[in-house]
Tab-separated table of C-alpha atoms in Angstrom:
chain	number	residue	atom	x	y	z
A	1	UNK	CA	44.821	104.261	-45.093
A	2	UNK	CA	44.736	102.871	-41.574
A	3	UNK	CA	44.517	99.003	-40.830
A	4	UNK	CA	41.425	97.427	-39.606
A	5	UNK	CA	40.902	96.583	-36.181
A	6	UNK	CA	40.346	93.075	-35.074
A	7	UNK	CA	36.846	92.214	-33.858
A	8	UNK	CA	36.067	90.789	-30.556
A	9	UNK	CA	34.836	87.301	-30.343
A	10	UNK	CA	31.548	87.809	-28.382
A	11	UNK	CA	30.865	84.034	-28.019
A	12	UNK	CA	33.923	83.616	-25.660
A	13	UNK	CA	32.844	86.468	-23.426
A	14	UNK	CA	29.197	85.801	-22.711
A	15	UNK	CA	26.753	88.574	-23.370
A	16	UNK	CA	28.553	91.444	-24.807
A	17	UNK	CA	26.684	94.529	-26.047
A	18	UNK	CA	26.261	98.177	-25.332
A	19	UNK	CA	25.649	97.531	-21.589
A	20	UNK	CA	28.449	95.440	-20.862
A	21	UNK	CA	29.321	91.875	-20.161
A	22	UNK	CA	26.899	89.544	-18.140
A	23	UNK	CA	27.765	86.819	-15.764
A	24	UNK	CA	26.527	84.683	-12.926
A	25	UNK	CA	28.265	85.170	-9.553
A	26	UNK	CA	27.938	83.058	-6.503
A	27	UNK	CA	27.997	84.655	-3.101
A	28	UNK	CA	27.038	83.707	0.413
A	29	UNK	CA	23.688	85.414	-0.130
A	30	UNK	CA	22.860	83.565	-3.343
A	31	UNK	CA	23.500	83.497	-7.064
A	32	UNK	CA	23.398	86.778	-8.944
A	33	UNK	CA	23.327	87.936	-12.527
A	34	UNK	CA	25.904	90.569	-12.820
A	35	UNK	CA	26.418	92.907	-15.595
A	36	UNK	CA	29.151	95.554	-15.684
A	37	UNK	CA	28.290	98.907	-17.350
A	38	UNK	CA	30.958	100.730	-19.203
A	39	UNK	CA	31.096	104.599	-18.614
A	40	UNK	CA	29.997	105.323	-22.153
A	41	UNK	CA	26.674	103.388	-21.700
A	42	UNK	CA	25.832	104.944	-18.248
A	43	UNK	CA	23.315	107.624	-19.570
A	44	UNK	CA	21.005	107.859	-16.238
A	45	UNK	CA	21.640	108.742	-12.697
A	46	UNK	CA	21.015	105.888	-10.275
A	47	UNK	CA	21.301	105.529	-6.472
A	48	UNK	CA	23.625	102.874	-5.054
A	49	UNK	CA	21.973	100.673	-2.455
A	50	UNK	CA	25.341	100.002	-0.876
A	51	UNK	CA	26.268	103.620	0.161
A	52	UNK	CA	23.275	105.550	-0.837
A	53	UNK	CA	25.181	107.852	-2.991
A	54	UNK	CA	24.505	108.763	-6.763
A	55	UNK	CA	26.084	106.723	-9.582
A	56	UNK	CA	26.500	109.668	-12.086
A	57	UNK	CA	26.125	109.895	-15.856
A	58	UNK	CA	29.327	108.380	-17.490
A	59	UNK	CA	30.484	106.385	-14.332
A	60	UNK	CA	31.309	102.817	-14.938
A	61	UNK	CA	29.292	100.548	-12.388
A	62	UNK	CA	27.351	97.257	-12.350
A	63	UNK	CA	23.939	96.066	-12.355
A	64	UNK	CA	22.836	92.879	-10.485
A	65	UNK	CA	19.674	90.950	-9.921
A	66	UNK	CA	18.881	87.385	-8.211
A	67	UNK	CA	19.569	84.531	-10.657
A	68	UNK	CA	16.029	83.160	-10.643
A	69	UNK	CA	13.000	83.440	-12.729
A	70	UNK	CA	11.550	86.819	-12.366
A	71	UNK	CA	14.640	88.194	-10.478
A	72	UNK	CA	14.849	90.878	-13.214
A	73	UNK	CA	12.512	93.013	-11.236
A	74	UNK	CA	14.915	93.181	-8.266
A	75	UNK	CA	17.540	94.769	-10.549
A	76	UNK	CA	19.813	97.364	-8.806
A	77	UNK	CA	22.657	99.644	-9.821
A	78	UNK	CA	25.811	99.377	-7.736
A	79	UNK	CA	29.217	101.122	-7.548
A	80	UNK	CA	31.671	98.185	-8.143
A	81	UNK	CA	33.353	98.611	-4.654
A	82	UNK	CA	29.978	98.740	-2.960
A	83	UNK	CA	28.925	95.444	-4.601
A	84	UNK	CA	31.989	93.758	-3.420
A	85	UNK	CA	31.783	94.889	0.080
A	86	UNK	CA	28.092	94.436	0.566
A	87	UNK	CA	28.383	91.055	2.605
A	88	UNK	CA	30.704	92.992	5.128
A	89	UNK	CA	28.024	95.610	5.809
A	90	UNK	CA	26.405	95.464	9.313
A	91	UNK	CA	22.718	94.414	9.670
A	92	UNK	CA	21.580	98.092	9.770
A	93	UNK	CA	21.351	98.141	5.899
A	94	UNK	CA	19.389	95.951	3.479
A	95	UNK	CA	21.056	94.716	0.345
A	96	UNK	CA	18.456	96.704	-1.557
């Protein structure tokens, strides 16, 4: 018989579920709700607005949207590196 595994305390981590951990991040372009998606929960192909490349099924990435009422409609899926570097992009690209 194998020992039981300890359960994570979800209250200490914020929202935890199938789609990852959610948090609010402050950036020069405003406050953003950000949720990291684990590879096992990534079951669709998305296009990253940062690099215009596909985020393939099974690839860990993140989802962000503006932290205001109704901002959920502006939800976008990003490669993690593209999200971190979006502020450094030139004016030729929008953040969406």
